XYZ file of C-alpha atoms in Angstrom:
438
model
C -76.341 35.852 -17.297
C -75.506 39.656 -17.057
C -75.121 39.513 -13.855
C -72.947 36.655 -13.227
C -70.412 38.197 -16.049
C -70.504 41.299 -14.402
C -69.753 39.889 -11.218
C -67.266 37.148 -11.656
C -65.787 37.909 -15.428
C -65.238 41.489 -15.555
C -62.396 43.825 -13.967
C -62.186 47.632 -13.613
C -59.685 50.269 -12.678
C -56.245 49.310 -10.988
C -57.091 45.684 -11.043
C -57.013 45.258 -14.596
C -53.726 45.371 -15.587
C -52.595 43.107 -12.979
C -55.512 40.669 -14.146
C -54.230 41.043 -17.549
C -51.103 39.524 -16.776
C -52.485 36.772 -14.410
C -55.056 35.514 -16.906
C -53.238 35.781 -20.030
C -50.762 33.520 -18.106
C -52.949 31.347 -17.063
C -55.221 30.795 -20.372
C -51.953 30.305 -22.926
C -50.672 27.442 -19.933
C -53.888 25.778 -19.958
C -54.247 25.871 -23.798
C -50.537 24.908 -24.124
C -50.800 22.309 -21.997
C -54.142 20.700 -23.493
C -52.236 21.010 -26.616
C -49.071 19.048 -25.619
C -50.578 16.082 -23.862
C -53.998 15.622 -25.444
C -52.261 13.288 -28.692
C -50.093 11.427 -25.769
C -53.183 11.102 -23.421
C -55.610 9.464 -26.658
C -52.414 6.943 -27.679
C -52.538 5.725 -24.125
C -56.206 5.174 -24.121
C -57.033 4.301 -27.827
C -53.430 3.064 -29.170
C -50.988 4.471 -31.155
C -52.930 4.111 -34.724
C -55.868 6.052 -33.046
C -53.292 8.590 -31.747
C -51.579 9.279 -34.737
C -54.848 10.167 -36.421
C -56.061 12.495 -33.595
C -52.369 14.216 -33.108
C -52.656 15.016 -37.114
C -56.184 16.072 -37.193
C -55.687 18.328 -33.535
C -52.568 19.783 -34.217
C -52.171 19.936 -37.661
C -54.982 19.750 -39.988
C -57.273 20.912 -37.661
C -55.094 24.001 -37.299
C -54.657 24.798 -40.941
C -58.178 25.208 -40.982
C -58.202 27.126 -38.182
C -55.746 29.545 -39.958
C -58.289 29.873 -42.912
C -61.141 30.657 -40.201
C -58.835 33.121 -38.230
C -57.583 34.367 -41.769
C -54.480 36.323 -40.347
C -56.884 39.064 -38.895
C -55.897 39.029 -34.987
C -52.409 40.961 -35.517
C -54.628 43.552 -37.615
C -57.562 43.495 -34.899
C -55.792 44.017 -31.753
C -53.444 46.996 -33.376
C -56.500 48.972 -34.955
C -56.084 51.523 -31.893
C -57.652 54.291 -34.235
C -60.986 51.831 -34.371
C -60.807 51.864 -38.190
C -63.322 49.077 -38.253
C -65.980 47.997 -36.007
C -65.968 44.730 -33.831
C -69.243 43.955 -36.235
C -67.133 44.228 -39.543
C -64.670 42.054 -37.875
C -67.444 39.883 -36.631
C -68.852 39.466 -40.189
C -66.004 38.682 -41.844
C -64.910 36.069 -39.342
C -68.223 34.550 -39.801
C -67.824 34.315 -43.560
C -64.102 32.658 -43.095
C -65.495 30.210 -40.431
C -68.036 29.173 -43.098
C -65.356 28.848 -45.682
C -62.880 26.661 -43.695
C -66.048 24.378 -42.818
C -66.704 23.955 -46.742
C -62.991 23.376 -47.466
C -62.589 20.860 -44.808
C -65.592 18.791 -45.890
C -64.757 18.844 -49.687
C -61.080 17.928 -49.265
C -61.236 15.659 -46.568
C -64.263 13.973 -49.174
C -61.738 13.912 -51.548
C -59.125 12.140 -49.637
C -61.885 9.619 -48.666
C -63.341 8.767 -52.069
C -59.449 8.286 -53.432
C -58.990 6.188 -50.813
C -55.975 7.657 -48.753
C -58.255 8.170 -45.877
C -60.731 5.751 -44.356
C -64.116 6.935 -43.581
C -63.170 6.698 -39.943
C -60.331 8.869 -40.108
C -62.216 11.504 -42.635
C -64.890 11.662 -40.286
C -62.653 12.099 -37.054
C -60.441 14.456 -38.731
C -63.128 16.553 -39.931
C -65.027 16.932 -36.546
C -61.476 17.882 -35.061
C -61.211 20.622 -37.895
C -64.690 22.269 -36.607
C -63.350 21.910 -33.060
C -60.580 24.090 -34.297
C -62.479 26.327 -36.881
C -64.976 27.056 -33.631
C -62.049 27.872 -32.084
C -61.380 30.534 -34.754
C -64.652 31.995 -34.322
C -64.155 32.749 -30.398
C -60.928 34.407 -31.798
C -62.290 37.685 -33.097
C -64.446 38.056 -29.571
C -60.937 37.351 -27.982
C -58.849 40.052 -29.990
C -61.586 42.504 -29.310
C -61.108 41.848 -25.751
C -57.451 42.613 -26.075
C -58.253 45.661 -28.542
C -60.091 47.031 -25.768
C -57.711 46.927 -22.871
C -59.081 43.605 -21.454
C -56.650 40.884 -22.302
C -57.872 39.253 -19.245
C -61.168 38.373 -20.728
C -59.302 36.526 -23.415
C -57.387 34.669 -20.970
C -60.202 33.685 -19.057
C -62.276 32.331 -21.879
C -59.132 30.432 -23.273
C -59.122 28.890 -19.544
C -62.529 28.178 -19.351
C -63.597 26.773 -23.009
C -60.384 24.658 -23.077
C -61.213 22.938 -19.174
C -64.919 22.292 -20.336
C -64.035 21.166 -23.884
C -60.900 18.864 -23.000
C -63.129 17.339 -20.083
C -66.126 16.621 -22.259
C -63.763 14.898 -24.634
C -61.721 12.824 -22.329
C -65.182 11.461 -20.821
C -66.798 10.780 -23.883
C -63.639 9.016 -24.851
C -63.326 6.964 -21.962
C -66.783 6.025 -21.841
C -67.303 5.081 -25.245
C -63.841 4.147 -26.390
C -64.067 5.499 -29.971
C -62.420 8.624 -31.090
C -65.080 10.107 -33.317
C -67.869 10.304 -31.020
C -65.456 11.792 -28.560
C -64.529 14.040 -31.145
C -68.352 15.233 -31.997
C -68.708 15.226 -28.071
C -65.689 17.921 -28.179
C -67.544 19.907 -31.015
C -70.409 20.345 -28.659
C -68.762 21.462 -25.588
C -66.794 24.114 -27.639
C -69.709 25.662 -29.099
C -71.020 25.974 -25.632
C -68.026 27.680 -24.379
C -68.010 30.287 -26.859
C -71.785 31.104 -26.081
C -71.059 30.963 -22.450
C -67.360 33.015 -22.223
C -67.512 35.019 -25.710
C -71.222 35.784 -26.593
C -72.615 36.385 -23.328
C -69.594 38.674 -22.027
C -69.214 40.959 -24.895
C -73.296 41.391 -24.941
C -73.420 42.051 -21.491
C -72.229 45.720 -22.148
C -69.004 45.634 -19.945
C -67.140 47.014 -22.835
C -68.101 50.471 -23.604
C -66.254 51.004 -26.886
C -67.538 47.796 -28.582
C -69.593 48.613 -31.825
C -71.459 46.141 -33.337
C -72.639 47.638 -36.656
C -71.314 46.595 -39.860
C -71.511 47.643 -43.360
C -70.511 45.621 -46.261
C -68.410 47.984 -47.979
C -66.089 48.024 -44.629
C -66.102 44.233 -44.621
C -65.097 44.317 -48.031
C -62.439 46.802 -47.387
C -61.242 44.483 -44.427
C -60.708 41.578 -46.496
C -58.903 42.971 -49.115
C -56.375 44.694 -46.403
C -56.225 41.420 -44.672
C -56.165 39.034 -47.432
C -51.920 38.778 -47.906
C -51.923 38.536 -44.181
C -54.120 35.469 -44.205
C -52.306 33.867 -47.140
C -49.000 34.827 -45.221
C -50.445 33.184 -42.034
C -51.878 30.168 -43.917
C -48.042 29.725 -45.699
C -46.609 30.005 -42.285
C -48.700 27.085 -40.854
C -47.814 25.001 -43.795
C -44.161 25.912 -43.356
C -44.376 24.795 -39.660
C -46.351 21.988 -40.264
C -44.493 20.256 -43.328
C -42.946 17.700 -41.657
C -45.858 16.614 -40.086
C -47.648 16.682 -43.492
C -44.990 14.676 -45.041
C -45.135 12.069 -42.496
C -48.465 11.583 -42.571
C -47.935 11.071 -46.478
C -44.992 8.797 -46.305
C -44.968 7.030 -43.074
C -47.665 5.180 -40.809
C -50.206 6.812 -38.973
C -48.485 5.584 -35.527
C -45.102 7.165 -36.937
C -47.095 10.522 -37.145
C -48.456 9.885 -33.686
C -44.581 9.601 -32.119
C -43.724 12.381 -33.901
C -46.580 14.659 -32.519
C -45.316 13.503 -29.123
C -41.618 14.556 -29.415
C -43.456 18.205 -31.169
C -45.451 18.392 -28.221
C -43.124 21.222 -26.538
C -43.215 23.473 -29.631
C -46.680 24.250 -28.417
C -45.334 25.523 -25.155
C -42.560 27.507 -26.773
C -45.035 29.234 -28.793
C -47.431 30.155 -26.569
C -45.002 31.544 -23.636
C -43.553 33.438 -26.801
C -47.362 35.078 -27.252
C -47.157 35.094 -23.878
C -43.938 37.471 -23.863
C -45.192 39.300 -27.053
C -48.821 40.112 -27.043
C -49.014 42.239 -24.014
C -46.341 44.661 -25.542
C -47.708 44.858 -29.080
C -50.194 47.970 -28.101
C -47.289 49.716 -26.871
C -45.049 48.853 -29.802
C -47.932 49.951 -32.065
C -47.951 53.471 -29.958
C -43.909 53.745 -30.529
C -43.693 53.250 -33.995
C -47.151 55.439 -34.580
C -45.588 58.228 -32.795
C -42.188 57.859 -34.638
C -40.857 56.629 -31.006
C -37.957 54.755 -32.613
C -35.909 54.551 -29.517
C -38.894 53.112 -27.230
C -39.770 50.799 -30.290
C -35.991 49.681 -30.646
C -35.860 49.308 -26.784
C -38.644 46.966 -26.323
C -38.269 44.707 -29.307
C -34.743 44.354 -27.945
C -35.777 42.963 -24.601
C -38.747 40.694 -26.345
C -35.850 39.026 -28.450
C -33.382 39.191 -25.454
C -36.052 37.043 -23.282
C -37.004 34.637 -26.057
C -33.349 33.938 -26.918
C -32.807 33.161 -23.579
C -35.609 31.064 -22.895
C -34.396 29.007 -25.892
C -30.905 28.443 -24.720
C -32.537 26.965 -21.342
C -35.055 24.731 -23.340
C -32.448 23.160 -25.520
C -29.785 23.015 -22.687
C -32.659 21.393 -20.444
C -33.707 18.958 -23.580
C -29.857 17.852 -23.783
C -29.565 17.131 -19.909
C -33.094 15.728 -19.168
C -34.508 15.236 -22.771
C -33.788 11.377 -22.809
C -34.978 10.760 -19.374
C -38.189 12.234 -19.711
C -38.603 10.421 -22.773
C -38.226 7.247 -21.098
C -40.813 7.941 -18.522
C -43.066 8.644 -21.299
C -42.802 5.410 -22.818
C -43.589 3.789 -19.436
C -46.459 6.017 -18.819
C -47.749 4.899 -22.676
C -47.461 1.097 -21.284
C -45.876 -1.884 -22.549
C -45.017 -1.888 -25.997
C -43.659 1.650 -26.227
C -40.236 0.548 -25.146
C -37.621 2.709 -26.979
C -40.550 4.071 -29.343
C -39.359 7.831 -28.258
C -35.794 7.599 -26.592
C -34.513 6.798 -29.984
C -35.490 9.961 -31.297
C -33.792 11.931 -28.596
C -31.206 13.693 -30.893
C -34.674 14.803 -33.007
C -36.294 16.004 -29.970
C -33.132 18.407 -29.491
C -33.691 19.703 -32.639
C -37.231 20.410 -32.550
C -36.895 22.099 -29.616
C -34.226 24.182 -30.780
C -36.432 25.068 -34.161
C -39.541 25.770 -31.949
C -37.204 28.561 -29.869
C -36.210 29.904 -33.495
C -39.855 30.075 -34.547
C -40.629 31.729 -31.574
C -38.144 34.617 -32.613
C -39.378 34.567 -35.993
C -43.019 35.139 -34.682
C -41.779 38.608 -32.938
C -40.305 39.542 -35.929
C -43.836 38.948 -38.065
C -45.724 40.922 -35.537
C -43.135 43.789 -35.990
C -43.853 43.687 -39.608
C -47.334 43.956 -39.200
C -47.473 47.140 -37.102
C -45.203 48.310 -40.036
C -47.903 47.278 -42.001
C -45.597 45.257 -44.691
C -48.183 42.423 -45.499
C -46.612 42.407 -49.123
C -42.793 41.584 -47.519
C -44.532 39.097 -45.055
C -46.319 37.307 -48.357
C -42.933 37.041 -50.078
C -41.083 35.527 -47.235
C -43.632 33.205 -46.603
C -43.938 32.265 -50.206
C -40.316 31.466 -50.362
C -40.215 29.516 -47.253
C -43.580 27.365 -48.432
C -41.660 26.607 -51.669
C -38.766 25.415 -49.984
C -41.038 23.488 -47.407
C -43.051 21.817 -50.473
C -39.730 20.675 -52.145
C -37.215 19.607 -48.927
C -39.944 17.949 -46.662
C -41.193 14.866 -48.582
C -37.554 13.900 -49.620
C -35.788 14.254 -46.235
C -38.708 12.373 -44.574
C -38.574 9.842 -47.099
C -35.161 9.344 -46.880
C -34.510 10.303 -43.100
C -38.028 9.617 -41.468
C -38.178 10.954 -38.161
C -34.593 12.382 -38.231
C -35.183 13.968 -41.365
C -38.754 15.713 -40.223
C -36.967 17.297 -37.731
C -34.077 18.963 -39.598
C -36.359 20.068 -42.183
C -38.419 21.910 -39.281
C -35.326 23.616 -37.881
C -33.981 24.640 -41.028
C -37.407 26.177 -42.165
C -37.855 27.929 -38.794
C -34.055 29.340 -39.250
C -34.959 30.558 -42.839
C -37.896 32.671 -41.275
C -35.634 34.107 -38.477
C -33.245 34.799 -41.355
C -35.811 36.501 -43.848
C -38.223 38.513 -41.263
C -35.503 39.651 -39.030
C -33.377 41.253 -41.880
C -36.428 42.589 -43.551
C -37.855 44.282 -40.391
C -34.160 45.175 -39.144
C -33.714 47.205 -42.473
C -37.153 49.008 -42.314
C -36.275 50.222 -38.705
C -32.750 51.635 -39.591
C -34.178 53.402 -42.508
C -37.513 54.833 -40.184
C -34.878 55.937 -38.183
C -33.085 57.709 -40.455
C -36.249 59.317 -42.044
C -36.466 57.359 -45.100
C -39.427 55.169 -44.190
C -42.538 55.572 -45.918
C -45.176 56.097 -43.010
């Protein structure tokens, strides 16, 4: 296995930077494609209700459990250029957070089942989809270390191969069994195999010389303290991002949840493309900030914002022109009985795309505040947005259904842009004036 890793998965020297860009693009693209089309494929294969359960479990509830496992550590880890913490410290903490996520999912879904809000089948499917995402969260600690060591291409390869393996197994199991629960269990096993093959074996092959595996309990506790606010912030972030979906799950049917997830699919692409634009520059932004090179920092920040803004304008314009025909094609692919089920929501579709672009811009400002190490400010912005989401989303969905959900999403994303944008802009100006405490 070690020789395989060295020969086929690892690059050195001049090829590394080029491969970082190529494989980050490929990995992000494959992951985005899977996230975007799986709910659609499941709806076609096993019906709108099962598709709705899968879409909610995979992209919403499972992703919320991923956030618990992830614990908001990745931005902290990949910007830890001074090696304040070892990989072993990050790994030990991630193992604990993944265990906590699995326990939280089991307890919460059992409660919903006993209360009669979910059937046993729905609870079990969502639990295994949550486990799938939790394993994804465990893999992330390895992929973050790859990036911290300057080998982002290894992260891209892991995303690519793990996604292809698990999605192939899931769809094959669903086709053979016709049972969503069986297919979800198979996907979990495939995900475990992928982590072993493309994360554990790679980092243990010794090709990244600066990886330190030793861990100290005191260091892990200090890391937990330093990242706790980031975790709460990211947890609240995803709640804000998904508040409309949670409201639909509570207020409407599984089928409506499935339709909304299909309309929401392009936001996964927008988010991952934005990360493709942002992540390669995070180490450079960190270096500029640490060295107080504010001109360099401002230039990179401005360039990324312009790219995200341009892509958002193109996406919205394309949706205005092509959105209705594309939704019509998707209806025909779904089959008989779906006529008008998606095209009726063309305007909400446009609104959701615009909201996705705003979320990408908010994500840039979030990373800038992480580099500035302003976790407290991040938390306060997310807390205010989460409170607004909790109050507004059920009312809008109950009264205006999917249109209300889309307007809710757009408003919340706009709020994040205004909050994060204003704060990071203020801190940047203070730093240039020499009034910022580093």
